Amino acid sequence: MSSPKFVSHEEWLDARKALLAREKAFTKERDELSAARRELPMVLVEKDYVFDTENGRKSLSELFGPHPQLVVYHFMFGETWEEGCPSCSFWADNYERLDAHLAARDTALLAISNAPLEKLLAYRKRLGWTFNWVSTNGNGFNVDYGVTFPGKEDPTGQGYNYSGKVFSEELPGVSTFLKLDDGRIGHSYSTYGRGLDILNMAYNLLDLTPMGRHEEGLSYPMAWVRRRDMYGVEE
């Protein structure tokens, strides 16, 4: 980074107040955007997805547990992979143990991947996570929700992040669902790419610092990320 500019406390305070006005405007705009997100129309989930879970085979409806809302993190872990994606593992470290807080607001949280359940649970144990993690077991769920593209082909026609383009066979995302009193399930929202930044407290904290994420000059922005147990080992 370039040498910092040093000023008096009074000058710093003036600059900080000017930035605070922008931050408050951004917060208000974000609140309005969140309200608009909640007002999105929904798509009825009509396919009967069944998943492999620690407690046997379960339908999408059963994954909600006692809650009317479900948040799914589409974790990149392909059917033949031996390990989960390092970047998705980075995100998982940030939403680990949030499920109790979300449950207090009528919401279930879990990760869904294409790898067999035994691989998911072994990897979860390795990294010390506790969140619910289920396997699609080839049911097409991650294909339908825009994160899995077998052979880099796109059967949905929407591409990744609604771009019409496919960049990899496995990509990350978050999808949210609502279960109505009559049992019907609505798909309310999905987000991908930079839309996932809001989930990552590590990035949000780095964004508060003078150096920020300092990813400039890397081969790609997240080239520095390692699985939590591989820093200092995998360089």
CSV table of C-alpha atoms in Angstrom, one decimal:
chain,number,residue,atom,x,y,z
A,1,MET,CA,0.0,0.0,0.0
A,2,SER,CA,1.1,3.6,-0.5
A,3,SER,CA,2.3,5.7,2.4
A,4,PRO,CA,-0.7,6.9,4.5
A,5,LYS,CA,-1.6,10.6,4.7
A,6,PHE,CA,-1.3,11.9,8.3
A,7,VAL,CA,-3.5,14.8,9.4
A,8,SER,CA,-4.6,16.4,12.6
A,9,HIS,CA,-7.4,14.9,14.6
A,10,GLU,CA,-9.7,17.7,13.6
A,11,GLU,CA,-9.0,17.1,9.9
A,12,TRP,CA,-9.5,13.3,10.4
A,13,LEU,CA,-12.8,14.0,12.2
A,14,ASP,CA,-14.1,16.1,9.3
A,15,ALA,CA,-13.2,13.4,6.8
A,16,ARG,CA,-14.7,10.7,9.0
A,17,LYS,CA,-18.0,12.6,9.3
A,18,ALA,CA,-18.1,13.1,5.5
A,19,LEU,CA,-17.7,9.3,5.1
A,20,LEU,CA,-20.2,8.6,7.8
A,21,ALA,CA,-22.8,10.5,5.8
A,22,ARG,CA,-22.1,8.2,2.8
A,23,GLU,CA,-22.2,5.1,5.0
A,24,LYS,CA,-25.6,6.1,6.5
A,25,ALA,CA,-27.0,6.7,2.9
A,26,PHE,CA,-25.6,3.3,1.9
A,27,THR,CA,-27.3,1.7,5.0
A,28,LYS,CA,-30.6,3.2,4.1
A,29,GLU,CA,-30.3,2.1,0.5
A,30,ARG,CA,-29.4,-1.4,1.6
A,31,ASP,CA,-32.5,-1.5,3.8
A,32,GLU,CA,-34.6,-0.5,0.9
A,33,LEU,CA,-32.9,-3.1,-1.3
A,34,SER,CA,-33.6,-5.7,1.4
A,35,ALA,CA,-37.2,-4.7,1.5
A,36,ALA,CA,-37.4,-5.0,-2.3
A,37,ARG,CA,-35.8,-8.5,-2.1
A,38,ARG,CA,-38.5,-9.6,0.4
A,39,GLU,CA,-41.2,-8.4,-2.1
A,40,LEU,CA,-39.9,-10.5,-5.0
A,41,PRO,CA,-42.5,-12.9,-6.4
A,42,MET,CA,-41.8,-16.6,-5.8
A,43,VAL,CA,-41.6,-19.7,-8.0
A,44,LEU,CA,-43.5,-22.8,-6.7
A,45,VAL,CA,-41.1,-25.8,-6.2
A,46,GLU,CA,-42.8,-28.6,-8.0
A,47,LYS,CA,-40.0,-31.2,-8.2
A,48,ASP,CA,-39.8,-33.8,-5.5
A,49,TYR,CA,-36.2,-33.5,-4.3
A,50,VAL,CA,-35.0,-36.1,-1.9
A,51,PHE,CA,-31.6,-35.7,-0.1
A,52,ASP,CA,-29.3,-38.0,1.9
A,53,THR,CA,-29.0,-36.7,5.4
A,54,GLU,CA,-27.5,-37.9,8.7
A,55,ASN,CA,-31.0,-39.0,9.7
A,56,GLY,CA,-31.9,-40.8,6.5
A,57,ARG,CA,-33.5,-39.8,3.2
A,58,LYS,CA,-35.4,-36.5,3.5
A,59,SER,CA,-37.5,-34.4,1.2
A,60,LEU,CA,-36.9,-30.7,0.7
A,61,SER,CA,-39.9,-30.0,2.8
A,62,GLU,CA,-38.4,-32.0,5.7
A,63,LEU,CA,-35.2,-30.0,5.5
A,64,PHE,CA,-37.1,-27.0,6.9
A,65,GLY,CA,-37.5,-28.8,10.2
A,66,PRO,CA,-40.1,-26.9,12.3
A,67,HIS,CA,-39.3,-23.6,10.5
A,68,PRO,CA,-41.1,-21.9,7.7
A,69,GLN,CA,-37.9,-20.5,6.1
A,70,LEU,CA,-34.9,-22.3,4.7
A,71,VAL,CA,-31.5,-20.9,3.7
A,72,VAL,CA,-29.3,-23.2,1.6
A,73,TYR,CA,-25.6,-22.6,1.0
A,74,HIS,CA,-24.7,-24.4,-2.3
A,75,PHE,CA,-21.3,-25.7,-1.2
A,76,MET,CA,-18.9,-26.6,-4.0
A,77,PHE,CA,-18.1,-30.3,-3.4
A,78,GLY,CA,-18.4,-32.3,-6.6
A,79,GLU,CA,-19.5,-35.9,-6.7
A,80,THR,CA,-16.0,-37.3,-7.3
A,81,TRP,CA,-14.0,-34.7,-5.3
A,82,GLU,CA,-12.0,-35.7,-2.2
A,83,GLU,CA,-12.2,-32.3,-0.5
A,84,GLY,CA,-14.6,-29.4,-0.5
A,85,CYS,CA,-13.7,-26.1,-2.2
A,86,PRO,CA,-11.3,-23.9,-0.2
A,87,SER,CA,-13.4,-20.8,-0.9
A,88,CYS,CA,-16.6,-22.4,0.2
A,89,SER,CA,-14.8,-23.7,3.2
A,90,PHE,CA,-13.8,-20.0,3.9
A,91,TRP,CA,-17.4,-19.1,3.8
A,92,ALA,CA,-18.5,-22.0,5.9
A,93,ASP,CA,-16.1,-20.8,8.7
A,94,ASN,CA,-18.1,-17.6,8.7
A,95,TYR,CA,-21.6,-19.1,8.9
A,96,GLU,CA,-20.7,-21.9,11.3
A,97,ARG,CA,-22.9,-21.9,14.4
A,98,LEU,CA,-25.3,-19.3,13.1
A,99,ASP,CA,-28.1,-21.9,12.9
A,100,ALA,CA,-29.3,-21.4,16.5
A,101,HIS,CA,-29.6,-17.6,15.9
A,102,LEU,CA,-31.5,-18.1,12.6
A,103,ALA,CA,-33.7,-20.7,14.2
A,104,ALA,CA,-34.8,-18.0,16.7
A,105,ARG,CA,-36.1,-16.1,13.7
A,106,ASP,CA,-38.0,-19.1,12.2
A,107,THR,CA,-35.2,-20.0,9.7
A,108,ALA,CA,-33.2,-23.2,9.1
A,109,LEU,CA,-29.7,-23.1,7.6
A,110,LEU,CA,-27.9,-25.9,5.9
A,111,ALA,CA,-25.3,-26.7,3.2
A,112,ILE,CA,-26.1,-28.8,0.2
A,113,SER,CA,-23.5,-30.5,-2.0
A,114,ASN,CA,-23.3,-33.1,-4.7
A,115,ALA,CA,-20.6,-35.3,-3.0
A,116,PRO,CA,-21.8,-38.4,-1.2
A,117,LEU,CA,-22.9,-37.8,2.4
A,118,GLU,CA,-20.0,-39.8,3.9
A,119,LYS,CA,-17.5,-37.5,2.3
A,120,LEU,CA,-19.4,-34.4,3.4
A,121,LEU,CA,-19.5,-35.6,7.0
A,122,ALA,CA,-15.9,-36.6,7.1
A,123,TYR,CA,-14.8,-33.2,5.7
A,124,ARG,CA,-17.1,-31.5,8.2
A,125,LYS,CA,-15.5,-33.4,11.1
A,126,ARG,CA,-12.0,-32.5,9.8
A,127,LEU,CA,-12.8,-28.8,9.9
A,128,GLY,CA,-14.8,-28.9,13.1
A,129,TRP,CA,-18.1,-27.6,11.7
A,130,THR,CA,-21.5,-28.4,13.2
A,131,PHE,CA,-24.0,-27.1,10.6
A,132,ASN,CA,-26.3,-29.5,8.8
A,133,TRP,CA,-24.9,-30.7,5.5
A,134,VAL,CA,-26.8,-32.9,3.1
A,135,SER,CA,-26.1,-34.6,-0.2
A,136,THR,CA,-28.2,-34.2,-3.4
A,137,ASN,CA,-27.4,-37.8,-4.2
A,138,GLY,CA,-27.8,-36.9,-7.9
A,139,ASN,CA,-31.3,-35.4,-7.6
A,140,GLY,CA,-30.5,-32.4,-9.8
A,141,PHE,CA,-31.1,-29.8,-7.1
A,142,ASN,CA,-27.9,-27.9,-7.6
A,143,VAL,CA,-28.3,-28.0,-11.4
A,144,ASP,CA,-31.8,-26.6,-11.1
A,145,TYR,CA,-30.6,-23.8,-8.8
A,146,GLY,CA,-27.8,-22.6,-11.1
A,147,VAL,CA,-24.6,-23.8,-9.4
A,148,THR,CA,-23.8,-27.2,-11.0
A,149,PHE,CA,-23.1,-27.5,-14.7
A,150,PRO,CA,-22.2,-31.1,-15.7
A,151,GLY,CA,-19.5,-31.0,-18.3
A,152,LYS,CA,-19.8,-27.2,-18.3
A,153,GLU,CA,-23.2,-27.6,-20.0
A,154,ASP,CA,-26.1,-25.5,-18.9
A,155,PRO,CA,-29.5,-27.4,-19.0
A,156,THR,CA,-31.3,-24.4,-17.5
A,157,GLY,CA,-30.2,-21.9,-20.1
A,158,GLN,CA,-29.6,-19.2,-17.4
A,159,GLY,CA,-25.9,-19.6,-16.9
A,160,TYR,CA,-24.2,-18.7,-13.6
A,161,ASN,CA,-25.5,-15.7,-11.8
A,162,TYR,CA,-28.1,-15.2,-14.6
A,163,SER,CA,-25.2,-14.3,-17.0
A,164,GLY,CA,-26.0,-16.9,-19.7
A,165,LYS,CA,-22.3,-18.0,-19.2
A,166,VAL,CA,-20.8,-21.1,-17.6
A,167,PHE,CA,-17.4,-20.8,-15.9
A,168,SER,CA,-17.0,-24.1,-14.1
A,169,GLU,CA,-18.8,-27.4,-13.4
A,170,GLU,CA,-19.3,-26.4,-9.7
A,171,LEU,CA,-19.9,-22.9,-8.4
A,172,PRO,CA,-21.2,-21.4,-5.1
A,173,GLY,CA,-24.5,-19.8,-4.3
A,174,VAL,CA,-27.2,-19.2,-1.7
A,175,SER,CA,-30.9,-19.9,-2.2
A,176,THR,CA,-33.8,-19.1,0.1
A,177,PHE,CA,-37.2,-20.9,0.4
A,178,LEU,CA,-40.5,-20.4,2.2
A,179,LYS,CA,-42.9,-23.2,3.2
A,180,LEU,CA,-46.5,-22.2,3.4
A,181,ASP,CA,-49.1,-23.5,5.9
A,182,ASP,CA,-50.5,-25.8,3.2
A,183,GLY,CA,-47.1,-27.4,2.6
A,184,ARG,CA,-46.3,-25.7,-0.7
A,185,ILE,CA,-42.7,-24.4,-1.0
A,186,GLY,CA,-41.7,-21.2,-2.8
A,187,HIS,CA,-38.3,-20.4,-4.1
A,188,SER,CA,-37.9,-16.7,-3.1
A,189,TYR,CA,-34.3,-15.8,-3.9
A,190,SER,CA,-30.8,-16.9,-5.1
A,191,THR,CA,-27.6,-15.1,-5.2
A,192,TYR,CA,-24.1,-15.9,-6.5
A,193,GLY,CA,-20.6,-14.5,-7.0
A,194,ARG,CA,-20.1,-11.2,-5.2
A,195,GLY,CA,-23.6,-11.5,-3.9
A,196,LEU,CA,-22.2,-13.9,-1.3
A,197,ASP,CA,-19.8,-11.3,0.1
A,198,ILE,CA,-22.3,-10.2,2.7
A,199,LEU,CA,-22.1,-13.7,4.3
A,200,ASN,CA,-18.3,-13.4,4.9
A,201,MET,CA,-17.5,-11.7,8.1
A,202,ALA,CA,-13.7,-12.0,7.4
A,203,TYR,CA,-14.0,-10.0,4.2
A,204,ASN,CA,-16.3,-7.5,5.9
A,205,LEU,CA,-13.8,-7.0,8.7
A,206,LEU,CA,-10.9,-6.6,6.2
A,207,ASP,CA,-13.0,-4.0,4.3
A,208,LEU,CA,-12.8,-1.9,7.5
A,209,THR,CA,-9.0,-1.9,7.5
A,210,PRO,CA,-6.5,0.4,5.8
A,211,MET,CA,-5.1,-2.4,3.6
A,212,GLY,CA,-8.5,-3.9,2.9
A,213,ARG,CA,-8.5,-7.3,1.2
A,214,HIS,CA,-5.2,-6.4,-0.5
A,215,GLU,CA,-5.7,-9.0,-3.2
A,216,GLU,CA,-4.3,-6.9,-6.0
A,217,GLY,CA,-1.5,-8.6,-7.9
A,218,LEU,CA,-2.7,-12.1,-7.1
A,219,SER,CA,-3.4,-14.5,-9.9
A,220,TYR,CA,-7.1,-14.2,-8.9
A,221,PRO,CA,-8.7,-12.4,-5.9
A,222,MET,CA,-8.9,-15.4,-3.6
A,223,ALA,CA,-5.6,-17.1,-4.4
A,224,TRP,CA,-4.5,-16.5,-0.9
A,225,VAL,CA,-7.3,-18.5,0.7
A,226,ARG,CA,-6.5,-21.9,2.2
A,227,ARG,CA,-8.7,-24.4,4.1
A,228,ARG,CA,-8.5,-23.4,7.8
A,229,ASP,CA,-6.2,-26.3,8.7
A,230,MET,CA,-3.8,-25.7,5.8
A,231,TYR,CA,-2.4,-22.2,6.4
A,232,GLY,CA,1.3,-22.5,6.8
A,233,VAL,CA,1.2,-26.0,5.3
A,234,GLU,CA,-0.2,-25.5,1.8
A,235,GLU,CA,1.7,-22.6,0.3
